[in-house]
mmCIF file of C-alpha atoms in Angstrom:
data_model
loop_
_atom_site.group_PDB
_atom_site.id
_atom_site.type_symbol
_atom_site.label_atom_id
_atom_site.label_comp_id
_atom_site.label_asym_id
_atom_site.label_seq_id
_atom_site.Cartn_x
_atom_site.Cartn_y
_atom_site.Cartn_z
ATOM 1 C CA UNK V 1 135.779 114.044 62.906
ATOM 2 C CA UNK V 2 136.259 112.133 59.629
ATOM 3 C CA UNK V 3 135.308 108.444 60.049
ATOM 4 C CA UNK V 4 138.392 106.335 60.703
ATOM 5 C CA UNK V 5 139.318 102.670 60.400
ATOM 6 C CA UNK V 6 140.242 101.496 63.906
ATOM 7 C CA UNK V 7 141.883 98.158 64.682
ATOM 8 C CA UNK V 8 140.816 97.020 68.160
ATOM 9 C CA UNK V 9 143.116 94.527 69.861
ATOM 10 C CA UNK V 10 141.550 92.166 72.392
ATOM 11 C CA UNK V 11 142.461 89.019 74.293
ATOM 12 C CA UNK V 12 146.153 88.703 75.028
ATOM 13 C CA UNK V 13 148.425 86.236 76.790
ATOM 14 C CA UNK V 14 147.688 87.329 80.370
ATOM 15 C CA UNK V 15 145.169 86.010 82.890
ATOM 16 C CA UNK V 16 142.953 88.963 81.909
ATOM 17 C CA UNK V 17 142.288 87.503 78.435
ATOM 18 C CA UNK V 18 138.506 87.251 78.842
ATOM 19 C CA UNK V 19 138.221 90.675 80.472
ATOM 20 C CA UNK V 20 140.149 92.120 77.524
ATOM 21 C CA UNK V 21 137.811 90.477 75.003
ATOM 22 C CA UNK V 22 134.843 92.110 76.763
ATOM 23 C CA UNK V 23 136.604 95.491 76.708
ATOM 24 C CA UNK V 24 137.439 95.129 73.010
ATOM 25 C CA UNK V 25 133.859 94.191 72.073
ATOM 26 C CA UNK V 26 132.526 97.205 73.939
ATOM 27 C CA UNK V 27 135.096 99.511 72.291
ATOM 28 C CA UNK V 28 134.145 98.270 68.812
ATOM 29 C CA UNK V 29 130.447 98.872 69.473
ATOM 30 C CA UNK V 30 131.135 102.341 70.857
ATOM 31 C CA UNK V 31 133.341 103.275 67.909
ATOM 32 C CA UNK V 32 130.619 102.254 65.484
ATOM 33 C CA UNK V 33 128.143 104.442 67.373
ATOM 34 C CA UNK V 34 130.640 107.287 67.042
ATOM 35 C CA UNK V 35 130.679 106.797 63.260
ATOM 36 C CA UNK V 36 133.975 104.924 62.870
ATOM 37 C CA UNK V 37 134.764 101.580 61.272
ATOM 38 C CA UNK V 38 136.123 99.027 63.724
ATOM 39 C CA UNK V 39 138.168 95.930 62.946
ATOM 40 C CA UNK V 40 138.601 93.103 65.467
ATOM 41 C CA UNK V 41 142.047 91.616 65.984
ATOM 42 C CA UNK V 42 142.309 88.925 68.647
ATOM 43 C CA UNK V 43 145.592 88.238 70.402
ATOM 44 C CA UNK V 44 145.432 84.579 71.382
ATOM 45 C CA UNK V 45 146.589 83.048 74.638
ATOM 46 C CA UNK V 46 149.356 81.581 72.470
ATOM 47 C CA UNK V 47 150.428 85.110 71.498
ATOM 48 C CA UNK V 48 149.350 84.798 67.855
ATOM 49 C CA UNK V 49 147.517 87.799 66.374
ATOM 50 C CA UNK V 50 144.490 86.756 64.300
ATOM 51 C CA UNK V 51 141.860 88.485 62.198
ATOM 52 C CA UNK V 52 138.719 86.491 61.487
ATOM 53 C CA UNK V 53 140.560 83.406 62.718
ATOM 54 C CA UNK V 54 143.535 83.761 60.368
ATOM 55 C CA UNK V 55 147.046 84.556 61.689
ATOM 56 C CA UNK V 56 148.424 87.951 60.716
ATOM 57 C CA UNK V 57 151.803 88.675 59.188
ATOM 58 C CA UNK V 58 153.187 91.995 60.418
ATOM 59 C CA UNK V 59 155.879 94.050 58.674
ATOM 60 C CA UNK V 60 157.672 96.858 60.554
ATOM 61 C CA UNK V 61 156.922 100.271 59.076
ATOM 62 C CA UNK V 62 153.837 99.155 57.138
ATOM 63 C CA UNK V 63 151.123 99.664 59.736
ATOM 64 C CA UNK V 64 148.459 97.184 60.806
ATOM 65 C CA UNK V 65 145.920 95.894 58.286
ATOM 66 C CA UNK V 66 145.348 99.354 56.813
ATOM 67 C CA UNK V 67 144.142 100.818 60.111
ATOM 68 C CA UNK V 68 144.273 104.572 60.684
ATOM 69 C CA UNK V 69 144.686 104.014 64.412
ATOM 70 C CA UNK V 70 144.920 101.060 66.831
ATOM 71 C CA UNK V 71 143.046 100.700 70.108
ATOM 72 C CA UNK V 72 144.968 98.118 72.213
ATOM 73 C CA UNK V 73 142.236 97.060 74.661
ATOM 74 C CA UNK V 74 144.688 94.657 76.306
ATOM 75 C CA UNK V 75 145.209 94.266 80.048
ATOM 76 C CA UNK V 76 148.144 92.969 82.056
ATOM 77 C CA UNK V 77 151.468 91.494 80.859
ATOM 78 C CA UNK V 78 152.109 91.313 77.108
ATOM 79 C CA UNK V 79 149.538 94.035 76.513
ATOM 80 C CA UNK V 80 149.643 96.848 79.050
ATOM 81 C CA UNK V 81 153.337 96.646 79.946
ATOM 82 C CA UNK V 82 154.979 98.289 76.927
ATOM 83 C CA UNK V 83 155.530 95.146 74.860
ATOM 84 C CA UNK V 84 152.623 95.647 72.461
ATOM 85 C CA UNK V 85 153.222 99.395 72.481
ATOM 86 C CA UNK V 86 156.776 98.722 71.268
ATOM 87 C CA UNK V 87 155.468 96.544 68.456
ATOM 88 C CA UNK V 88 152.990 99.225 67.408
ATOM 89 C CA UNK V 89 155.831 101.768 67.376
ATOM 90 C CA UNK V 90 157.789 99.475 65.048
ATOM 91 C CA UNK V 91 154.752 99.144 62.797
ATOM 92 C CA UNK V 92 154.576 102.974 62.773
ATOM 93 C CA UNK V 93 150.856 103.151 63.459
ATOM 94 C CA UNK V 94 149.067 105.571 65.828
ATOM 95 C CA UNK V 95 147.677 103.870 68.922
ATOM 96 C CA UNK V 96 145.526 104.810 71.895
ATOM 97 C CA UNK V 97 147.083 105.092 75.333
ATOM 98 C CA UNK V 98 150.471 105.334 76.989
ATOM 99 C CA UNK V 99 153.737 104.760 75.161
ATOM 100 C CA UNK V 100 156.414 102.153 75.833
ATOM 101 C CA UNK V 101 158.133 103.723 78.835
ATOM 102 C CA UNK V 102 155.023 104.901 80.676
ATOM 103 C CA UNK V 103 153.285 101.565 80.092
ATOM 104 C CA UNK V 104 156.235 99.600 81.487
ATOM 105 C CA UNK V 105 156.710 101.971 84.413
ATOM 106 C CA UNK V 106 153.089 101.969 85.540
ATOM 107 C CA UNK V 107 152.779 98.193 85.174
ATOM 108 C CA UNK V 108 155.652 97.763 87.636
ATOM 109 C CA UNK V 109 154.130 98.676 91.007
ATOM 110 C CA UNK V 110 157.549 98.924 92.659
ATOM 111 C CA UNK V 111 159.044 101.327 90.111
ATOM 112 C CA UNK V 112 155.834 103.349 90.075
ATOM 113 C CA UNK V 113 155.798 103.741 93.850
ATOM 114 C CA UNK V 114 159.514 104.537 93.994
ATOM 115 C CA UNK V 115 158.989 107.321 91.438
ATOM 116 C CA UNK V 116 156.024 108.688 93.406
ATOM 117 C CA UNK V 117 158.076 108.511 96.602
ATOM 118 C CA UNK V 118 160.934 110.514 95.030
ATOM 119 C CA UNK V 119 158.413 113.138 93.920
ATOM 120 C CA UNK V 120 156.870 113.381 97.388
ATOM 121 C CA UNK V 121 153.481 112.087 96.261
ATOM 122 C CA UNK V 122 151.606 110.717 99.315
ATOM 123 C CA UNK V 123 151.026 106.940 99.342
ATOM 124 C CA UNK V 124 150.918 103.978 101.724
ATOM 125 C CA UNK V 125 154.164 102.555 103.097
ATOM 126 C CA UNK V 126 155.560 99.618 101.103
ATOM 127 C CA UNK V 127 158.475 97.211 100.664
ATOM 128 C CA UNK V 128 159.693 95.280 97.617
ATOM 129 C CA UNK V 129 160.990 91.711 97.766
ATOM 130 C CA UNK V 130 162.954 89.837 95.092
ATOM 131 C CA UNK V 131 162.531 86.079 95.187
ATOM 132 C CA UNK V 132 166.335 85.553 95.252
ATOM 133 C CA UNK V 133 166.689 87.762 98.329
ATOM 134 C CA UNK V 134 163.804 86.018 100.076
ATOM 135 C CA UNK V 135 165.251 82.573 99.443
ATOM 136 C CA UNK V 136 168.720 83.583 100.601
ATOM 137 C CA UNK V 137 167.605 85.259 103.867
ATOM 138 C CA UNK V 138 163.933 84.612 104.611
ATOM 139 C CA UNK V 139 164.165 85.698 108.251
ATOM 140 C CA UNK V 140 165.676 89.095 107.424
ATOM 141 C CA UNK V 141 162.969 89.753 104.824
ATOM 142 C CA UNK V 142 160.145 88.828 107.210
ATOM 143 C CA UNK V 143 161.650 91.002 109.957
ATOM 144 C CA UNK V 144 161.813 93.943 107.544
ATOM 145 C CA UNK V 145 158.207 93.450 106.432
ATOM 146 C CA UNK V 146 157.034 93.367 110.048
ATOM 147 C CA UNK V 147 157.645 97.119 110.119
ATOM 148 C CA UNK V 148 154.631 97.619 107.838
ATOM 149 C CA UNK V 149 152.247 96.245 110.455
ATOM 150 C CA UNK V 150 149.164 94.129 109.846
ATOM 151 C CA UNK V 151 147.019 93.745 107.921
ATOM 152 C CA UNK V 152 149.183 94.080 104.829
ATOM 153 C CA UNK V 153 148.725 93.274 101.147
ATOM 154 C CA UNK V 154 151.145 91.048 99.255
ATOM 155 C CA UNK V 155 151.053 91.525 95.481
ATOM 156 C CA UNK V 156 152.919 90.366 92.378
ATOM 157 C CA UNK V 157 154.615 93.555 91.204
ATOM 158 C CA UNK V 158 153.608 93.364 87.534
ATOM 159 C CA UNK V 159 150.095 91.926 87.278
ATOM 160 C CA UNK V 160 146.670 93.534 87.188
ATOM 161 C CA UNK V 161 143.069 92.875 88.236
ATOM 162 C CA UNK V 162 144.135 91.827 91.749
ATOM 163 C CA UNK V 163 145.498 88.506 90.442
ATOM 164 C CA UNK V 164 147.729 86.775 93.006
ATOM 165 C CA UNK V 165 147.071 89.332 95.759
ATOM 166 C CA UNK V 166 146.751 88.089 99.341
ATOM 167 C CA UNK V 167 145.559 90.073 102.347
ATOM 168 C CA UNK V 168 147.648 89.061 105.360
ATOM 169 C CA UNK V 169 146.069 89.573 108.768
ATOM 170 C CA UNK V 170 148.318 87.253 110.833
ATOM 171 C CA UNK V 171 152.101 87.239 110.979
ATOM 172 C CA UNK V 172 152.272 83.485 110.409
ATOM 173 C CA UNK V 173 150.525 83.843 107.039
ATOM 174 C CA UNK V 174 153.049 86.228 105.494
ATOM 175 C CA UNK V 175 155.498 83.593 104.236
ATOM 176 C CA UNK V 176 152.744 81.667 102.440
ATOM 177 C CA UNK V 177 151.407 84.881 100.896
ATOM 178 C CA UNK V 178 154.868 85.648 99.518
ATOM 179 C CA UNK V 179 155.100 82.167 98.025
ATOM 180 C CA UNK V 180 151.704 82.664 96.365
ATOM 181 C CA UNK V 181 152.793 85.987 94.842
ATOM 182 C CA UNK V 182 156.113 84.512 93.651
ATOM 183 C CA UNK V 183 154.151 82.017 91.529
ATOM 184 C CA UNK V 184 153.216 84.975 89.319
ATOM 185 C CA UNK V 185 156.246 87.265 89.562
ATOM 186 C CA UNK V 186 159.808 87.101 90.957
ATOM 187 C CA UNK V 187 159.296 90.658 92.229
ATOM 188 C CA UNK V 188 156.684 91.215 94.937
ATOM 189 C CA UNK V 189 155.412 94.347 96.635
ATOM 190 C CA UNK V 190 154.064 94.363 100.193
ATOM 191 C CA UNK V 191 151.917 97.327 101.191
ATOM 192 C CA UNK V 192 150.616 98.544 104.514
ATOM 193 C CA UNK V 193 146.833 98.488 104.686
ATOM 194 C CA UNK V 194 145.030 101.791 104.281
ATOM 195 C CA UNK V 195 141.814 102.681 106.015
ATOM 196 C CA UNK V 196 139.098 104.904 104.627
ATOM 197 C CA UNK V 197 137.556 105.047 101.178
ATOM 198 C CA UNK V 198 138.729 103.586 97.875
ATOM 199 C CA UNK V 199 138.314 106.281 95.228
ATOM 200 C CA UNK V 200 139.147 106.262 91.510
ATOM 201 C CA UNK V 201 139.593 109.075 89.011
ATOM 202 C CA UNK V 202 139.857 108.828 85.214
ATOM 203 C CA UNK V 203 142.128 111.008 83.083
ATOM 204 C CA UNK V 204 142.270 111.726 79.332
ATOM 205 C CA UNK V 205 144.626 113.915 77.350
ATOM 206 C CA UNK V 206 148.202 114.285 76.197
ATOM 207 C CA UNK V 207 150.165 117.306 77.420
ATOM 208 C CA UNK V 208 147.102 119.020 78.933
ATOM 209 C CA UNK V 209 145.009 116.215 80.447
ATOM 210 C CA UNK V 210 141.640 116.557 82.156
ATOM 211 C CA UNK V 211 140.335 114.557 85.110
ATOM 212 C CA UNK V 212 136.865 113.129 85.630
ATOM 213 C CA UNK V 213 134.725 113.389 88.711
ATOM 214 C CA UNK V 214 136.164 110.990 91.305
ATOM 215 C CA UNK V 215 134.097 107.899 92.081
ATOM 216 C CA UNK V 216 133.883 105.903 95.304
ATOM 217 C CA UNK V 217 134.075 102.095 95.313
ATOM 218 C CA UNK V 218 131.584 100.471 97.686
ATOM 219 C CA UNK V 219 131.765 96.694 98.063
ATOM 220 C CA UNK V 220 128.730 94.430 98.252
ATOM 221 C CA UNK V 221 128.188 92.934 101.694
ATOM 222 C CA UNK V 222 129.008 89.455 100.393
ATOM 223 C CA UNK V 223 132.476 90.429 99.243
ATOM 224 C CA UNK V 224 135.645 89.823 101.210
ATOM 225 C CA UNK V 225 136.110 93.361 102.523
ATOM 226 C CA UNK V 226 138.613 94.587 99.922
ATOM 227 C CA UNK V 227 138.505 95.264 96.205
ATOM 228 C CA UNK V 228 139.660 91.839 94.985
ATOM 229 C CA UNK V 229 139.140 90.036 91.671
ATOM 230 C CA UNK V 230 135.677 88.797 92.692
ATOM 231 C CA UNK V 231 134.492 92.269 93.650
ATOM 232 C CA UNK V 232 135.746 93.680 90.334
ATOM 233 C CA UNK V 233 134.204 91.104 88.009
ATOM 234 C CA UNK V 234 131.261 89.543 89.850
ATOM 235 C CA UNK V 235 127.977 91.244 88.866
ATOM 236 C CA UNK V 236 126.864 93.285 91.858
ATOM 237 C CA UNK V 237 130.222 92.809 93.585
ATOM 238 C CA UNK V 238 130.708 96.549 93.921
ATOM 239 C CA UNK V 239 128.879 99.830 93.486
ATOM 240 C CA UNK V 240 130.406 102.985 92.012
ATOM 241 C CA UNK V 241 129.186 106.206 93.638
ATOM 242 C CA UNK V 242 129.840 109.373 91.614
ATOM 243 C CA UNK V 243 130.807 111.859 92.827
ATOM 244 C CA UNK V 244 132.672 110.275 95.716
ATOM 245 C CA UNK V 245 131.259 111.168 99.129
ATOM 246 C CA UNK V 246 134.131 113.418 100.176
ATOM 247 C CA UNK V 247 134.486 117.109 100.921
ATOM 248 C CA UNK V 248 134.827 119.451 97.922
ATOM 249 C CA UNK V 249 138.430 120.259 98.865
ATOM 250 C CA UNK V 250 139.265 116.546 98.979
ATOM 251 C CA UNK V 251 137.605 115.999 95.604
ATOM 252 C CA UNK V 252 139.755 118.775 94.146
ATOM 253 C CA UNK V 253 142.866 117.221 95.692
ATOM 254 C CA UNK V 254 142.040 113.821 94.147
ATOM 255 C CA UNK V 255 141.741 115.353 90.698
ATOM 256 C CA UNK V 256 144.917 117.387 91.202
ATOM 257 C CA UNK V 257 146.892 114.281 92.208
ATOM 258 C CA UNK V 258 145.396 112.262 89.342
ATOM 259 C CA UNK V 259 146.702 114.813 86.844
ATOM 260 C CA UNK V 260 150.073 115.109 88.575
ATOM 261 C CA UNK V 261 150.527 111.331 88.611
ATOM 262 C CA UNK V 262 149.502 111.077 84.944
ATOM 263 C CA UNK V 263 152.059 113.691 83.895
ATOM 264 C CA UNK V 264 154.901 112.508 86.167
ATOM 265 C CA UNK V 265 154.732 109.016 84.681
ATOM 266 C CA UNK V 266 154.703 110.361 81.123
ATOM 267 C CA UNK V 267 151.287 108.912 80.331
ATOM 268 C CA UNK V 268 149.377 109.901 77.232
ATOM 269 C CA UNK V 269 145.828 109.290 76.048
ATOM 270 C CA UNK V 270 144.199 107.873 79.134
ATOM 271 C CA UNK V 271 144.631 106.405 82.588
ATOM 272 C CA UNK V 272 142.698 105.604 85.733
ATOM 273 C CA UNK V 273 144.329 106.604 89.009
ATOM 274 C CA UNK V 274 143.297 104.806 92.205
ATOM 275 C CA UNK V 275 143.378 106.371 95.666
ATOM 276 C CA UNK V 276 142.785 105.763 99.340
ATOM 277 C CA UNK V 277 141.097 108.634 101.164
ATOM 278 C CA UNK V 278 141.477 108.866 104.940
ATOM 279 C CA UNK V 279 139.511 111.898 106.067
ATOM 280 C CA UNK V 280 141.237 114.873 104.430
ATOM 281 C CA UNK V 281 144.305 112.794 103.510
ATOM 282 C CA UNK V 282 144.542 111.511 99.921
ATOM 283 C CA UNK V 283 146.969 108.678 99.092
ATOM 284 C CA UNK V 284 147.836 107.542 95.557
ATOM 285 C CA UNK V 285 147.578 103.762 95.203
ATOM 286 C CA UNK V 286 148.317 102.982 91.541
ATOM 287 C CA UNK V 287 147.782 104.059 87.944
ATOM 288 C CA UNK V 288 146.251 101.836 85.257
ATOM 289 C CA UNK V 289 147.205 102.762 81.693
ATOM 290 C CA UNK V 290 144.496 100.562 80.114
ATOM 291 C CA UNK V 291 141.724 99.911 82.645
ATOM 292 C CA UNK V 292 138.624 97.843 81.922
ATOM 293 C CA UNK V 293 136.836 99.422 78.968
ATOM 294 C CA UNK V 294 133.271 98.209 78.858
ATOM 295 C CA UNK V 295 130.681 100.967 78.875
ATOM 296 C CA UNK V 296 129.875 100.163 82.511
ATOM 297 C CA UNK V 297 133.516 99.873 83.649
ATOM 298 C CA UNK V 298 134.741 102.474 86.113
ATOM 299 C CA UNK V 299 136.799 104.431 83.567
ATOM 300 C CA UNK V 300 133.927 105.075 81.182
ATOM 301 C CA UNK V 301 131.355 105.467 83.955
ATOM 302 C CA UNK V 302 133.359 108.254 85.591
ATOM 303 C CA UNK V 303 133.541 110.252 82.362
ATOM 304 C CA UNK V 304 129.887 109.573 81.572
ATOM 305 C CA UNK V 305 129.058 111.099 84.973
ATOM 306 C CA UNK V 306 131.354 114.008 84.058
ATOM 307 C CA UNK V 307 129.404 114.775 80.884
ATOM 308 C CA UNK V 308 131.346 112.787 78.269
ATOM 309 C CA UNK V 309 129.284 109.834 76.945
ATOM 310 C CA UNK V 310 131.066 106.635 75.909
ATOM 311 C CA UNK V 311 131.068 107.109 72.082
ATOM 312 C CA UNK V 312 132.377 110.670 72.466
ATOM 313 C CA UNK V 313 135.036 109.445 74.888
ATOM 314 C CA UNK V 314 136.271 106.889 72.343
ATOM 315 C CA UNK V 315 136.245 109.514 69.617
ATOM 316 C CA UNK V 316 138.420 111.783 71.752
ATOM 317 C CA UNK V 317 140.855 108.974 72.510
ATOM 318 C CA UNK V 318 141.517 108.100 68.880
ATOM 319 C CA UNK V 319 141.942 111.801 68.090
ATOM 320 C CA UNK V 320 144.506 112.045 70.907
ATOM 321 C CA UNK V 321 146.331 109.017 69.469
ATOM 322 C CA UNK V 322 146.578 110.660 66.052
ATOM 323 C CA UNK V 323 147.767 113.945 67.584
ATOM 324 C CA UNK V 324 150.511 112.245 69.589
ATOM 325 C CA UNK V 325 151.679 110.165 66.617
ATOM 326 C CA UNK V 326 151.955 113.273 64.438
ATOM 327 C CA UNK V 327 153.730 115.258 67.162
ATOM 328 C CA UNK V 328 156.244 112.466 67.846
ATOM 329 C CA UNK V 329 157.236 112.268 64.183
ATOM 330 C CA UNK V 330 158.162 115.947 64.036
ATOM 331 C CA UNK V 331 161.305 115.080 66.005
ATOM 332 C CA UNK V 332 164.382 113.474 64.470
ATOM 333 C CA UNK V 333 165.769 110.217 65.850
#
């Protein structure tokens, strides 16, 4: 592939700012190894886009600093939720990853699960709670949530990296867990706990995506017993076992569901789909449109174990971005 000039966005306004900077640095290094020119653009916690410390001025329709393609290595709100994707569409520049609608849909755990439910995709039982409803009739909400059983997980609906998530093991702790989640988001999702293995599968492609070997998440003995923020970002907090220790038929089912979920949500470019596996039963948990992107992150590690090394993976992703951009502009608006 002809060497390209790639603008890599890192940082962002969300609580995942530092994680995003690490992803962006790794992407730039990998792109250089693949023979491309990379350009760092940092999105500050204040929302200002800067290159080499100087604020950028962006003009719709004129691209981004002469880049051939943009790699938005941004996680969480104001980066992975369709907002930046919308800006890049206005700039009319090709970019890696899901578009506006798919990004927004997959960032909203409630909408994502409702779509999967309508499609008959297997998943854990869940309830959604709006802060206004909870404040107007707390008792009715708590009675409804009791049907999920315990333990249960209370999560802000539109955050990533397990921020604000509380595992509730006692009924008396549920109200406080809801209050904690409402600090981050007025919409909260409460999920029944799943037993079994936590398994993840990476996907790349546009209309004809391919899935990686599934990998199994094994927590270090010192961790809290579920895949929380500490387990994700503390060195040694978890181990990734590839391929996952499941039967061949289950492994095939994981990959099949990963591709189905990717296509049903309208994703393009890449995603990581997370599962719970209970014996022969495979449950979709969530889909991340821009997972952690260091060379040792789960997304890249799964494809490396599937025979696609990190620089080649990045090369494929920017090619997919260019293909989608060209295909989208064939249509009239």
